[in-house]
Amino acid sequence: MKRRLFVATSAAVVLTGCSNFTNGLNENATVRRVLSSAEGLNHALIGTHGMAKTYRDSDVDRQFRVNGFDTPSDSHYTSLVRAGFAGYKLVVDGAVDRPQVFTLAELHALSSYNEVTRHDCVEGWSAIGKWAGVPLGKLLALAQPAHGARYVIFHCFDRASDGTAYYESLDLVQAAHPQTVLALQLNDKPLDPDHGAPVRLRVPTQLGYKSAKWVYRLEIAAALPGKGGYWEDQGYEWYAGI
Ligand SMILES: Nc1nc2c(c(=O)[nH]1)N[C@H]1C(S)=C(S)[C@@H](COP(=O)(O)O)O[C@H]1N2
Ligand SMILES: [Mo]
């Protein structure tokens, strides 16, 4: 942790002139302000500059394990599945200047990411998959985070057996990482319900639980609710970098 904080501090100096951010998020004044200030972000800058290793198509694992809570079985989700997610909408709201609502077709039109990366679960298994989808930075640039915005909170359809909803969060720096995507496809096929259909977060620079499945809302906020995620609220690390 000490080493990470040290690297974070030195990375902040480089960050202002970083040319890696070509996804448009830089054009937003608020995001630029957040990106150019290490204040309060600490470790997040490491993930921003480090790229997750990419693999060849031939490295893809034929079986990609399903993990976590059960696939939602409530009538809302199952009727979305039956309709091929025609009624699905992704809401981007909260501390933004331009709240957005995207249909699945609109998200597909924005899709530009396609990479083979490894998913690492904290429980000790990994799987290599080919992920395609929308760089999260693109959506944030459209929504324009408001002054004071710091985080993206991912709200999910599924719940623990006690009724607690699964959620996750990233700060705006990690959200703008070029490998942070809202995935629509795994291994050249639309996500199946078990892997988070129709839209899931995919963050290859962080542990598996950060990659929230079944996402229906991105809430931009100045502060985190609780510790920033379902598992974080049980004591797991928030940043969880690999
Ligand atoms: N909504 C939601 N997202 C989730 C989980 C979950 O239970 N609910 N589990 C997480 C964990 S611990 C892992 S390892 C991955 C598993 O993704 P997979 O089922 O596609 O392999 O999803 C993550 N995202
Ligand atoms: Mo996991």
mmCIF file of N, CA, C and O and ligand atoms in Angstrom, residues 67-68 119-125 166 207-210 231, ligand 2:
data_model
loop_
_atom_site.group_PDB
_atom_site.id
_atom_site.type_symbol
_atom_site.label_atom_id
_atom_site.label_comp_id
_atom_site.label_asym_id
_atom_site.label_seq_id
_atom_site.Cartn_x
_atom_site.Cartn_y
_atom_site.Cartn_z
ATOM 1 N N ASN A 67 -20.044 -16.659 -11.499
ATOM 2 C CA ASN A 67 -19.797 -16.517 -10.072
ATOM 3 C C ASN A 67 -20.626 -15.384 -9.474
ATOM 4 O O ASN A 67 -21.017 -14.464 -10.175
ATOM 5 N N GLY A 68 -20.846 -15.478 -8.186
ATOM 6 C CA GLY A 68 -21.561 -14.420 -7.480
ATOM 7 C C GLY A 68 -23.009 -14.782 -7.241
ATOM 8 O O GLY A 68 -23.375 -15.961 -7.229
ATOM 9 N N HIS A 119 -9.913 -12.137 -16.319
ATOM 10 C CA HIS A 119 -10.736 -11.781 -15.161
ATOM 11 C C HIS A 119 -10.159 -12.527 -13.953
ATOM 12 O O HIS A 119 -9.975 -13.741 -14.007
ATOM 13 N N ASP A 120 -9.869 -11.813 -12.884
ATOM 14 C CA ASP A 120 -9.305 -12.431 -11.672
ATOM 15 C C ASP A 120 -10.269 -12.280 -10.508
ATOM 16 O O ASP A 120 -10.530 -11.161 -10.059
ATOM 17 N N CYS A 121 -10.785 -13.390 -10.037
ATOM 18 C CA CYS A 121 -11.688 -13.365 -8.884
ATOM 19 C C CYS A 121 -10.869 -13.478 -7.606
ATOM 20 O O CYS A 121 -9.909 -14.243 -7.536
ATOM 21 N N VAL A 122 -11.289 -12.754 -6.598
ATOM 22 C CA VAL A 122 -10.606 -12.739 -5.309
ATOM 23 C C VAL A 122 -10.629 -14.136 -4.663
ATOM 24 O O VAL A 122 -9.817 -14.454 -3.816
ATOM 25 N N GLU A 123 -11.550 -14.982 -5.101
ATOM 26 C CA GLU A 123 -11.642 -16.330 -4.536
ATOM 27 C C GLU A 123 -10.600 -17.275 -5.117
ATOM 28 O O GLU A 123 -10.543 -18.442 -4.750
ATOM 29 N N GLY A 124 -9.801 -16.801 -6.082
ATOM 30 C CA GLY A 124 -8.676 -17.606 -6.532
ATOM 31 C C GLY A 124 -8.849 -18.311 -7.862
ATOM 32 O O GLY A 124 -8.206 -19.322 -8.107
ATOM 33 N N TRP A 125 -9.725 -17.843 -8.714
ATOM 34 C CA TRP A 125 -9.802 -18.398 -10.069
ATOM 35 C C TRP A 125 -9.736 -17.256 -11.075
ATOM 36 O O TRP A 125 -10.042 -16.109 -10.754
ATOM 37 N N TYR A 166 -26.937 -5.494 -5.019
ATOM 38 C CA TYR A 166 -25.514 -5.449 -5.390
ATOM 39 C C TYR A 166 -25.230 -4.083 -5.994
ATOM 40 O O TYR A 166 -26.023 -3.568 -6.782
ATOM 41 N N LEU A 207 -9.989 -6.349 -9.328
ATOM 42 C CA LEU A 207 -10.516 -7.678 -9.015
ATOM 43 C C LEU A 207 -11.957 -7.859 -9.498
ATOM 44 O O LEU A 207 -12.695 -6.878 -9.666
ATOM 45 N N GLY A 208 -12.313 -9.122 -9.676
ATOM 46 C CA GLY A 208 -13.584 -9.497 -10.301
ATOM 47 C C GLY A 208 -14.823 -8.867 -9.710
ATOM 48 O O GLY A 208 -15.761 -8.540 -10.441
ATOM 49 N N TYR A 209 -14.850 -8.685 -8.385
ATOM 50 C CA TYR A 209 -16.101 -8.169 -7.808
ATOM 51 C C TYR A 209 -16.390 -6.726 -8.214
ATOM 52 O O TYR A 209 -17.520 -6.255 -8.068
ATOM 53 N N LYS A 210 -15.354 -5.998 -8.723
ATOM 54 C CA LYS A 210 -15.601 -4.638 -9.210
ATOM 55 C C LYS A 210 -16.445 -4.658 -10.498
ATOM 56 O O LYS A 210 -17.128 -3.695 -10.815
ATOM 57 N N TRP A 231 -19.538 -5.827 -1.712
ATOM 58 C CA TRP A 231 -18.473 -6.566 -1.037
ATOM 59 C C TRP A 231 -17.620 -5.661 -0.162
ATOM 60 O O TRP A 231 -17.134 -6.081 0.899
HETATM 61 MO MO MO B 2 -15.181 -12.777 -7.551
#
